[in-house]
Short mmCIF file of C-alpha atoms in Angstrom, two decimals:
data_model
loop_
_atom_site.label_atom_id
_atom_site.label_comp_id
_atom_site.label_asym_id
_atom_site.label_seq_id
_atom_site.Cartn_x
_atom_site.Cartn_y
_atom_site.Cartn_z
CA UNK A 1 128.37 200.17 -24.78
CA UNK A 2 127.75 196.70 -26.63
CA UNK A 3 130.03 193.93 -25.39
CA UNK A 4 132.46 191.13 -27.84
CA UNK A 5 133.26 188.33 -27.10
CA UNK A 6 137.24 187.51 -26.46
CA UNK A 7 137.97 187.50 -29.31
CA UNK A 8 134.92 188.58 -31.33
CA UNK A 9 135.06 185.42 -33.51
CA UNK A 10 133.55 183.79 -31.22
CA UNK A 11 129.73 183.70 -31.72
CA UNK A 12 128.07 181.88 -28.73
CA UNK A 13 125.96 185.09 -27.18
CA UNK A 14 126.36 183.22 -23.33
CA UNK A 15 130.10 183.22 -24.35
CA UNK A 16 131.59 184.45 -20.28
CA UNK A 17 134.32 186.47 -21.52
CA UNK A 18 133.62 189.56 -22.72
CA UNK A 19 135.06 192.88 -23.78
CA UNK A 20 134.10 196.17 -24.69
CA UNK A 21 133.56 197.28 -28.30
CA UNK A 22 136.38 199.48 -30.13
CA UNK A 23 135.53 203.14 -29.90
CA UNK A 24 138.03 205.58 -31.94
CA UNK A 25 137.83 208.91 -33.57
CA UNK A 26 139.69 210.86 -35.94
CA UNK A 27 140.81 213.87 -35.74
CA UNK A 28 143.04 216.73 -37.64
CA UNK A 29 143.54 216.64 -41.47
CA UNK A 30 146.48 216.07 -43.87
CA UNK A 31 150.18 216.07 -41.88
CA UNK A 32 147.99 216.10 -38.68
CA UNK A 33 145.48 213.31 -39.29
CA UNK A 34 145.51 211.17 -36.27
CA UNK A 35 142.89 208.60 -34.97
CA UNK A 36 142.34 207.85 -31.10
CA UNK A 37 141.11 205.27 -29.14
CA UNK A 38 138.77 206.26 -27.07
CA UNK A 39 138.42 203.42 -24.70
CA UNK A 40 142.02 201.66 -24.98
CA UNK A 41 141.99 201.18 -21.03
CA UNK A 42 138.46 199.83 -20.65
CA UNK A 43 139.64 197.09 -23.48
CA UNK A 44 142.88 196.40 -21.84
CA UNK A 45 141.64 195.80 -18.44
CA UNK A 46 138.89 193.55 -20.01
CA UNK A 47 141.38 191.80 -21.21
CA UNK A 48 144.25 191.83 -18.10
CA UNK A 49 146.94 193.56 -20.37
CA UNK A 50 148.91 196.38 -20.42
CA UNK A 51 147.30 199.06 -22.75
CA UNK A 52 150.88 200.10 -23.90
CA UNK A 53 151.17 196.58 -24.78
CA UNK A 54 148.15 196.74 -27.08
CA UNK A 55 148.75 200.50 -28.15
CA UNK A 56 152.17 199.53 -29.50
CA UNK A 57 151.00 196.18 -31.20
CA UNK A 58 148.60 198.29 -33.26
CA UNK A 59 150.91 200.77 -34.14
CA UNK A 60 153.38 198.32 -35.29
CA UNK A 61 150.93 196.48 -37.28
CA UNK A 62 149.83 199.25 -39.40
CA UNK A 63 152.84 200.85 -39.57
CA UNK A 64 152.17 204.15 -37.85
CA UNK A 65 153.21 206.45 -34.90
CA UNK A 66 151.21 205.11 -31.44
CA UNK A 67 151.27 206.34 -27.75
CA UNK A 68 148.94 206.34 -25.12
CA UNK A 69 149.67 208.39 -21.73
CA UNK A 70 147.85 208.04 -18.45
CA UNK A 71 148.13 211.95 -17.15
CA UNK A 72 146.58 213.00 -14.03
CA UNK A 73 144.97 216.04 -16.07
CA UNK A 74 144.59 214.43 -18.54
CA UNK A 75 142.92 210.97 -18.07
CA UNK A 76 143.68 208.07 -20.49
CA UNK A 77 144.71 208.76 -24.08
CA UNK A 78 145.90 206.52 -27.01
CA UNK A 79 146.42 208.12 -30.35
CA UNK A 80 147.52 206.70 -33.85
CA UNK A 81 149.04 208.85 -36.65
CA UNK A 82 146.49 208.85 -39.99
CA UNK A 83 142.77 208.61 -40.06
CA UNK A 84 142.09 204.66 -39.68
CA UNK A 85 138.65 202.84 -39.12
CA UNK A 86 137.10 200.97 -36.15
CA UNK A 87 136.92 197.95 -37.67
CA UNK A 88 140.48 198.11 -38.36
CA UNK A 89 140.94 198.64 -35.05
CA UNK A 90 139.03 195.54 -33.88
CA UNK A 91 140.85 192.91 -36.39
CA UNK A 92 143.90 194.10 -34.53
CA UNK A 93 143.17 193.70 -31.16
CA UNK A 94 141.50 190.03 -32.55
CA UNK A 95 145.14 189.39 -33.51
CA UNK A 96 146.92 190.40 -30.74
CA UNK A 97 144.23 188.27 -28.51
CA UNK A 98 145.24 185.37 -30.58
CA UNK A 99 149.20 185.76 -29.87
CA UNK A 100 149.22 187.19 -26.02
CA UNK A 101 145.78 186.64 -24.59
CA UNK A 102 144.32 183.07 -25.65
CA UNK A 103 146.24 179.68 -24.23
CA UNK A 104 147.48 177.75 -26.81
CA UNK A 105 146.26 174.52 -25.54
CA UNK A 106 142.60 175.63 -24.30
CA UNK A 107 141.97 178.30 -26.48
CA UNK A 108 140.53 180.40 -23.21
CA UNK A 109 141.98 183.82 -22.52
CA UNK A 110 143.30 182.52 -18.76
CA UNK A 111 146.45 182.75 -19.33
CA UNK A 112 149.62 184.32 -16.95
CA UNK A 113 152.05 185.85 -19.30
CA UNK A 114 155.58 186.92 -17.78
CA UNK A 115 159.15 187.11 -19.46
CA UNK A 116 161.56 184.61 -18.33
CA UNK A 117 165.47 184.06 -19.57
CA UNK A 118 164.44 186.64 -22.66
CA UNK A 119 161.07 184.98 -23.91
CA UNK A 120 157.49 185.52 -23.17
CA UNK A 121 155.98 182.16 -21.76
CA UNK A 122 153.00 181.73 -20.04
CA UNK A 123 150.83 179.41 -18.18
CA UNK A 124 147.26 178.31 -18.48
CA UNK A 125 145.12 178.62 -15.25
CA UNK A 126 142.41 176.63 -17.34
CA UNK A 127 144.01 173.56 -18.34
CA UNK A 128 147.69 173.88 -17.09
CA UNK A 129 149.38 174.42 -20.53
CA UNK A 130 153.15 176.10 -20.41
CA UNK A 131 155.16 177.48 -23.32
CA UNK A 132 156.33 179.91 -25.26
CA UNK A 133 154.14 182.76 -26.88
CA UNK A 134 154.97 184.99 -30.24
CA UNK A 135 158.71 185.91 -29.37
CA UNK A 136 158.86 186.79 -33.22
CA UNK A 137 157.05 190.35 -33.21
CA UNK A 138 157.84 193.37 -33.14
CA UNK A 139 156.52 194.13 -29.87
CA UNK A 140 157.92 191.28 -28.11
CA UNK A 141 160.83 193.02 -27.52
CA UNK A 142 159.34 195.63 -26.15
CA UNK A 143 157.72 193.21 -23.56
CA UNK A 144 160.84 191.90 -22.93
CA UNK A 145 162.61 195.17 -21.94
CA UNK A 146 159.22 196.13 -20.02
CA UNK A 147 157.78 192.66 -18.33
CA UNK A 148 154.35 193.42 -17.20
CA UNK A 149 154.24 195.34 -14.25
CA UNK A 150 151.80 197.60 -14.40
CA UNK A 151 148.99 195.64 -12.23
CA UNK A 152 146.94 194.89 -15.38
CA UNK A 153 148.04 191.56 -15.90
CA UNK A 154 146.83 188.28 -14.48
CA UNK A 155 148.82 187.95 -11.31
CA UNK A 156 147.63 191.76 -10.51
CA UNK A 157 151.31 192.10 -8.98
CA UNK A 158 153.56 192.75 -11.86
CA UNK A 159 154.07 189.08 -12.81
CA UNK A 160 156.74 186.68 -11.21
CA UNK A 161 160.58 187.70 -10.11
CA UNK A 162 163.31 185.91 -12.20
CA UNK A 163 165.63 184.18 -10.50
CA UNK A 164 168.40 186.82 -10.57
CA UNK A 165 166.55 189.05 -8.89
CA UNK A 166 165.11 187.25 -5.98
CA UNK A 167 168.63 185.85 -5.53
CA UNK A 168 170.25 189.72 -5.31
CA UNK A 169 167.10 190.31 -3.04
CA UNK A 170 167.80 187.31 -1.11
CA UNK A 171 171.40 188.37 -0.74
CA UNK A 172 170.33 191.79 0.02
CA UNK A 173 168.39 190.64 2.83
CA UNK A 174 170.51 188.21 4.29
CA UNK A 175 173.67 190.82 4.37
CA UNK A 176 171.08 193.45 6.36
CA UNK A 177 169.69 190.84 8.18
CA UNK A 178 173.49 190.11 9.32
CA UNK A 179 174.15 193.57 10.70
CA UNK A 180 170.48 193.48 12.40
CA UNK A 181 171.75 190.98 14.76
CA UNK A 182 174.37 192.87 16.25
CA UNK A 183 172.29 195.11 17.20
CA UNK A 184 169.41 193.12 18.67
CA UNK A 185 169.06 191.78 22.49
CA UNK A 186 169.54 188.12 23.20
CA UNK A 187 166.37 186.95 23.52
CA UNK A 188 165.36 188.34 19.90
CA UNK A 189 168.30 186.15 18.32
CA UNK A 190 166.58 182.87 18.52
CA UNK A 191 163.20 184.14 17.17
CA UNK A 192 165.07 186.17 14.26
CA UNK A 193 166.78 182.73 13.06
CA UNK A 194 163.96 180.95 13.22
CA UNK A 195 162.48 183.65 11.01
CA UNK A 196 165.09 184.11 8.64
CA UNK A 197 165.37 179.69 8.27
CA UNK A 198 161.52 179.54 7.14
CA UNK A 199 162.56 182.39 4.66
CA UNK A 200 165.08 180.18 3.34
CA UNK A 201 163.47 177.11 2.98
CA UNK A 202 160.73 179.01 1.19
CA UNK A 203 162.96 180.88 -1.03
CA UNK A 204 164.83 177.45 -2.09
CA UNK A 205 161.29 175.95 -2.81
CA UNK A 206 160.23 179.18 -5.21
CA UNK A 207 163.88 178.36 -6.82
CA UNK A 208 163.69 174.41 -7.29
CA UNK A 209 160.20 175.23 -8.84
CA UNK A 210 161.59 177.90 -11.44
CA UNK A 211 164.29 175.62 -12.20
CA UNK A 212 161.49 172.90 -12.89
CA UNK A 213 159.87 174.71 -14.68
CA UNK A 214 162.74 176.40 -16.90
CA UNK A 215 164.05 172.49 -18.05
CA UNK A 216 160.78 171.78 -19.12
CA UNK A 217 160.69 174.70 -21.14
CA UNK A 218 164.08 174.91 -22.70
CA UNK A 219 162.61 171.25 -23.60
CA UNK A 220 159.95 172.33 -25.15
CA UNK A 221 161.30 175.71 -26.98
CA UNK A 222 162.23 173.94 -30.40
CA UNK A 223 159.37 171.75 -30.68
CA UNK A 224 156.93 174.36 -29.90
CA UNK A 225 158.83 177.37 -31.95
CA UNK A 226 158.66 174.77 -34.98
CA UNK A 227 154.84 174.11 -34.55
CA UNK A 228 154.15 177.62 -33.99
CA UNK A 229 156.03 178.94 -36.93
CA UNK A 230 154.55 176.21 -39.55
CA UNK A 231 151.04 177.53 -38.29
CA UNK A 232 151.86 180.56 -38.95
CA UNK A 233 153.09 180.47 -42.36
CA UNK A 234 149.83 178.33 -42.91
CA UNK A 235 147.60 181.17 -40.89
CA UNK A 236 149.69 183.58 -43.22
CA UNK A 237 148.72 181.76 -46.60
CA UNK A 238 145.13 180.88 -45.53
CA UNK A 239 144.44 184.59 -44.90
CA UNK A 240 146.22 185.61 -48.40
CA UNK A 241 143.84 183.11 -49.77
CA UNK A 242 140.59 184.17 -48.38
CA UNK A 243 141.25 187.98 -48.67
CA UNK A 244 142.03 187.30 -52.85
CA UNK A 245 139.00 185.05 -52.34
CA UNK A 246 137.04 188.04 -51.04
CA UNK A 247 138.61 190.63 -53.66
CA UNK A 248 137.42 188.39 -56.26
CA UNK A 249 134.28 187.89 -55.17
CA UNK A 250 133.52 191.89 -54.58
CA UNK A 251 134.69 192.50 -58.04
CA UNK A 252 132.34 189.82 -59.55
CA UNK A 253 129.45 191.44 -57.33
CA UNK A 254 130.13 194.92 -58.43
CA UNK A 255 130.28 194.19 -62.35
CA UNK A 256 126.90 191.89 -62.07
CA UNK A 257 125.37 194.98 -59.99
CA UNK A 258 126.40 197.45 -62.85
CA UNK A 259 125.06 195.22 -65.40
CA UNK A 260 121.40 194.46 -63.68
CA UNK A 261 121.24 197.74 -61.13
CA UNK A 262 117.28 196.50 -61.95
CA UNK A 263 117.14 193.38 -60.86
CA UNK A 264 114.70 191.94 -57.98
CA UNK A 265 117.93 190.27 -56.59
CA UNK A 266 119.92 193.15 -54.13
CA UNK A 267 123.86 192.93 -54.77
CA UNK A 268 126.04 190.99 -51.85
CA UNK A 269 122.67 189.04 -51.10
CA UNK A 270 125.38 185.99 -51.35
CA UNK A 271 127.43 187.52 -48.83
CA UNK A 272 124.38 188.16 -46.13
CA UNK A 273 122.81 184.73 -47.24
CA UNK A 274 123.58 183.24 -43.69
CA UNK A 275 121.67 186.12 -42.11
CA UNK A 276 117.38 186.11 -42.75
CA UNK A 277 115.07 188.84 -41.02
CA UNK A 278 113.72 186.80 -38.70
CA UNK A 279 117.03 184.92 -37.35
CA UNK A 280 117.85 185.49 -33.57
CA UNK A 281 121.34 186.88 -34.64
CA UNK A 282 119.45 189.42 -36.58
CA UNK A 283 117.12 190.24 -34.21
CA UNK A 284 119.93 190.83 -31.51
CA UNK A 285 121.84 193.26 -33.77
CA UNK A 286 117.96 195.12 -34.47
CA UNK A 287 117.66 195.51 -30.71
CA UNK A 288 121.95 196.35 -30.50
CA UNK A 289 120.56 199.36 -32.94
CA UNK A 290 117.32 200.59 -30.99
CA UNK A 291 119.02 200.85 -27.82
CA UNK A 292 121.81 202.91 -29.82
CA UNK A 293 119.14 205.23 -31.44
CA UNK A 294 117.16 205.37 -28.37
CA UNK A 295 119.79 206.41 -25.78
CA UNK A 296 120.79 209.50 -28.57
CA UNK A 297 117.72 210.84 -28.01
CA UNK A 298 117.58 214.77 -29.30
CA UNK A 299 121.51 214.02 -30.08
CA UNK A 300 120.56 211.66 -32.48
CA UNK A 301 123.24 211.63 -35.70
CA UNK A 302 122.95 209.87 -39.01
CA UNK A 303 126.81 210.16 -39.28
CA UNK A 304 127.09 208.38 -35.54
CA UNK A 305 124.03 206.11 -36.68
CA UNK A 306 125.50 204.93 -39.82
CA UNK A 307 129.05 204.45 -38.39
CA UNK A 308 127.62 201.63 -35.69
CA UNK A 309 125.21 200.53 -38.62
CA UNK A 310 128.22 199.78 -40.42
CA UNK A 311 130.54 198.15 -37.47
CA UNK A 312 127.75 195.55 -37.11
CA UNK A 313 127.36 194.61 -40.93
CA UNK A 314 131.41 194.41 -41.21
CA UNK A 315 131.26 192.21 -37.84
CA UNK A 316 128.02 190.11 -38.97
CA UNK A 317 128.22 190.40 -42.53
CA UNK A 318 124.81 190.89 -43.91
CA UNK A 319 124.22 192.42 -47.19
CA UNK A 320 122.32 195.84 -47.63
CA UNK A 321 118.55 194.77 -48.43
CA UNK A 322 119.28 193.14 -44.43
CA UNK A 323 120.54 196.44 -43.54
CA UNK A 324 117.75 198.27 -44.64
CA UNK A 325 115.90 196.03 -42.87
CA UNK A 326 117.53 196.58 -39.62
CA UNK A 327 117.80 200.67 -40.09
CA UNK A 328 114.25 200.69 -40.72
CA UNK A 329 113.59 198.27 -37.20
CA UNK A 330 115.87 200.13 -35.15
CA UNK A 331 114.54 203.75 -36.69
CA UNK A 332 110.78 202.72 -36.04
CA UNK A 333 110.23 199.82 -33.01
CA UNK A 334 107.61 198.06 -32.34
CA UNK A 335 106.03 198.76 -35.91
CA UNK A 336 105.61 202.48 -35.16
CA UNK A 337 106.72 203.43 -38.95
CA UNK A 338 104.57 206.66 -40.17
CA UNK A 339 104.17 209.44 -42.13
CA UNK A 340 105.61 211.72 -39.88
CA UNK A 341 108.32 209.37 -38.98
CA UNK A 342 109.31 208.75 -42.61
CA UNK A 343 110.01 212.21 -43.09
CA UNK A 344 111.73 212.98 -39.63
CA UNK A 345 114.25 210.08 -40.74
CA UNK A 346 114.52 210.93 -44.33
CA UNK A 347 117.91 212.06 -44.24
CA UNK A 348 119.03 208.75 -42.58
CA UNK A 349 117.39 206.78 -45.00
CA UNK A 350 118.65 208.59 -47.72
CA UNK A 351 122.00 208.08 -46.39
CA UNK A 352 121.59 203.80 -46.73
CA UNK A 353 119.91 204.03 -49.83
CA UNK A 354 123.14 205.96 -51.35
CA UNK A 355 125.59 204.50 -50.11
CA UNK A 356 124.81 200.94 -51.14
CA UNK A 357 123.67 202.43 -54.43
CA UNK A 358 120.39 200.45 -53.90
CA UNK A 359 117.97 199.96 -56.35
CA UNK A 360 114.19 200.69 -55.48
CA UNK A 361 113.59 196.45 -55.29
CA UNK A 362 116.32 196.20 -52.91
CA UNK A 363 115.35 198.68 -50.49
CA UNK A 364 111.53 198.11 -50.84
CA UNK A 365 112.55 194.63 -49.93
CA UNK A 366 113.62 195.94 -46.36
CA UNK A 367 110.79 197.34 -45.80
CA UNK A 368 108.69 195.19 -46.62
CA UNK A 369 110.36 192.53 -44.28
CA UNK A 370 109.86 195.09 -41.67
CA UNK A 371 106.48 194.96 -42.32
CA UNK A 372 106.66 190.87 -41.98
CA UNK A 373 107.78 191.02 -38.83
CA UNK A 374 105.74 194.27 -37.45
CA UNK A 375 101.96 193.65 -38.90
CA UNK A 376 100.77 196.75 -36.97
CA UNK A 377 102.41 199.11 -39.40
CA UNK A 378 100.84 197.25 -41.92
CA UNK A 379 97.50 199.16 -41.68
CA UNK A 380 99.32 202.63 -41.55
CA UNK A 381 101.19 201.42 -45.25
CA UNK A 382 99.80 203.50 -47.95
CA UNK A 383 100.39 206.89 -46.14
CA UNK A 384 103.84 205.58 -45.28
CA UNK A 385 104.25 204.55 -48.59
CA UNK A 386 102.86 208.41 -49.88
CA UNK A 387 105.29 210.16 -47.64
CA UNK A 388 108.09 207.86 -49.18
CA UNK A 389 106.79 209.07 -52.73
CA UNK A 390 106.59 212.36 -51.37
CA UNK A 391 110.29 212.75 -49.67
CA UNK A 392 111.72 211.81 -53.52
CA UNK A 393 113.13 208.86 -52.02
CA UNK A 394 110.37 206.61 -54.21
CA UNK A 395 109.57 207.20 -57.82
CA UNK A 396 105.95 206.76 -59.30
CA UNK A 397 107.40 204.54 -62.21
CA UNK A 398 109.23 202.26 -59.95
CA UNK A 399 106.45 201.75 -57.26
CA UNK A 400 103.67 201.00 -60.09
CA UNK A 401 106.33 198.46 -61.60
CA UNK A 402 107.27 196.78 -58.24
CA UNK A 403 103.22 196.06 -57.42
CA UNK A 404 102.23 195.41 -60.48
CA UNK A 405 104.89 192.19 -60.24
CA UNK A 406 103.95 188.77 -58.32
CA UNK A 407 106.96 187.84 -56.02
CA UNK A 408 107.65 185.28 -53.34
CA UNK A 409 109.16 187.42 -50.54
CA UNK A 410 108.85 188.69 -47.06
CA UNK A 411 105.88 190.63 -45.77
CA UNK A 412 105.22 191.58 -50.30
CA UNK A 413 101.79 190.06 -50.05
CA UNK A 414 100.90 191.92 -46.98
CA UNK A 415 102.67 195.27 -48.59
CA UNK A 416 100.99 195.01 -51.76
CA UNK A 417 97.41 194.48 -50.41
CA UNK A 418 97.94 197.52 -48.24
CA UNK A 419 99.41 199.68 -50.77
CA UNK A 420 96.54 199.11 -53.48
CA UNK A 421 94.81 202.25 -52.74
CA UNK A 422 98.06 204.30 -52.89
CA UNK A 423 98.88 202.59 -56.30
CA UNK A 424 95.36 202.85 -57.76
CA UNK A 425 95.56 206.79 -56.63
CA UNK A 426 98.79 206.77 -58.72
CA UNK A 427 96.81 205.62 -61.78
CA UNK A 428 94.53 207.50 -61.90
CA UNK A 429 96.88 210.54 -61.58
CA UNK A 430 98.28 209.34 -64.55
CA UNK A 431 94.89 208.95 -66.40
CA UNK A 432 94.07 212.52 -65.41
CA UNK A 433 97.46 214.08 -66.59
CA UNK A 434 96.82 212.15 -70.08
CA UNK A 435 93.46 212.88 -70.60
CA UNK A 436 94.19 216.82 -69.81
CA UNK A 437 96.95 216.85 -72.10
CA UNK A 438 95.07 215.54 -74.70
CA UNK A 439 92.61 218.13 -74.34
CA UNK A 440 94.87 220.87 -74.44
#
């Protein structure tokens, strides 16, 4: 399963903390429509938390019924009411690694959460920073009333005592350890006090250091609750901003794409502009792809295909001519495109071509930059290029108008070179239908 980054903002690929990739389904329909997570606990130890933790967050966020359950028979099992998408699923783990997981001061997820006097505080192992985390969700009150315990967390033992209770233990064991002694021999006495004073001393040391560490807190609490809440009114407006931004934008994109569905130019090529067919980031998600398609084998689906297709273009954000690019590199390595492989994949390509409502220049253009980057399918073009025109998914009038044109793009010189004979056969076609009509 492809690994994120913690959290998958980050983009540095030798990033060392990692995490595995959201993996949900849905299932039922209507009053029953419910999506699970297929992999909650894999995520949750990846990231030392308490799956309920994250189960609940999610839930809360989006408004909906969540659970997950841990049964013997069963195995692990997270499920939230209504049909929701992965990436969905991913933003909201992002912003619960942003609250609970990350340190404030380092930005590193090394942090030791535990509740103490009613808040959620934790310390940095990286860089030493203490403080207060979100106390203002939802579902810190439900880490409040459950402090982590479960063995997930940092510590791996349930997190630190509060002082109440390791004073009622301490109490507890000094009132047993009383009514030990009358029942021990004499020469056990002197060992058992000994004992029980390095117990002591110990204890009082744990205690000074929580009451340290509890004025330095309380110090802290308003200074950092202001801070905290001012960057989150600004987080809060700065998202508002970029998603109207972003609605805008789409809008503007989808009324230009109505009005020239022709044109050379493929719609959202603004939004994949940082992304080019021969970048290292693309090339990663190409060989992300080919492993996927490769390790389905004989189970290969276009449904499954297109689902991961699309998690990596909502996570990269490349436009469609680069996704055709990368279906048609992960569909066909190592420039083994063909006849016979065109038409073995024609449903899948179908499936990219309709969806982005793609004009014939726009997905051309993906092939043809597969062709720039894989000159051994180069020689094999014109029959690949017939099997296209003979699966419907290229028409006559648009392939005779695309290399008839002069353009300054990706593996087009190379394309239209190979494809003369193809085009020329085409022509003639044409002449032949013409000249027997007029005949008739």
């Amino acid at each position: 399963m492809a690994m994120l980054n913690i959290p998958s903002s980050v983009d540095d690929p030798s990033y060392r903390y990692k995490m595995p990739r959201v993996a949900s389904r849905k299932e039922g329909r209507g009053n029953g429509s419910k999506t699970g997570i297929l992999n909650m606990g894999e995520v949750a130890r990846a990231l030392k938390r308490d799956p309920v933790y994250i189960t609940k967050f999610i839930g809360y966020e989006l408004g909906a019924q969540a659970s997950y359950t841990n049964k013997e028979n069963e195995g692990e099992r997270t499920v939230i009411n209504g049909h929701h998408d992965t990436p969905v699923f991913q933003g909201l783990l992002d912003k619960f690694i942003e609250r609970y997981v990350l340190c404030v001061g380092c930005n590193l997820p090394e942090i030791d959460m535990v509740v103490r006097k009613g808040l959620i505080v934790a310390t940095c192992k990286a860089c030493g920073w203490h403080g207060d985390l979100d106390n203002q969700h939802k579902i810190a009150t439900y880490i409040c009333k459950n402090p982590p315990g479960t063995g997930i967390g940092f510590d791996g033992e349930g997190g630190k005592k509060s002082r109440e209770d390791r004073q009622r233990e301490k109490a507890a064991r000094q009132k047993k350890g009383g009514n030990d002694d009358d029942d021990e021999d004499d020469d056990d006495v002197p060992a058992k006090k000994e004992k029980k004073s390095k117990k002591e001393k110990k204890e009082k040391k744990a205690k000074d250091d929580d009451d340290d560490s509890d004025d330095e807190v309380v110090k802290e609490k308003k200074e950092k609750k202001e801070k905290k809440e001012k960057k989150e009114k600004k987080d809060k407006k700065d998202k508002k901003e970029k998603k109207e931004k972003k609605e805008k934008k789409e809008k503007k994109e989808k009324k230009q794409k109505e009005e020239d569905s022709d044109a050379d130019d493929g719609s959202g090529s603004e939004d994949g502009a940082e992304l080019k067919h021969d970048d290292d980031d693309t090339k990663t998600v190409v060989n992300d792809l080919a492993d996927f398609v490769k390790s389905k084998g004989d189970n290969f689906s276009v449904d499954s295909f297109f689902e991961e297709v699309r998690a990596q273009q909502v996570t990269k954000c490349f436009d469609n001519r680069l996704r055709m690019y990368m279906v048609v590199s992960a569909l066909f390595p190592d420039g083994s495109m063909s006849a016979k492989g065109v038409e073995k994949r024609t449903t899948c390509l179908k499936r990219f071509i309709d969806n982005g409502s793609m004009s014939f220049a726009d997905w051309i253009w993906g092939v043809e930059a597969y062709l720039d980057t894989n000159p051994k399918a180069v020689k094999a073009y014109p029959i690949t290029l017939k099997a296209l025109y003979d699966e419907d998914l290229a028409e006559e009038k648009d392939l005779l108008q695309h290399y008839k044109a002069d353009k300054d793009e990706p593996g087009f010189e190379a394309a239209s070179k190979a494809a003369a004979p193809f085009i020329k056969w085409l022509e003639t076609a044409d002449d032949s239908s013409d000249d027997s009509d007029e005949s008739d």
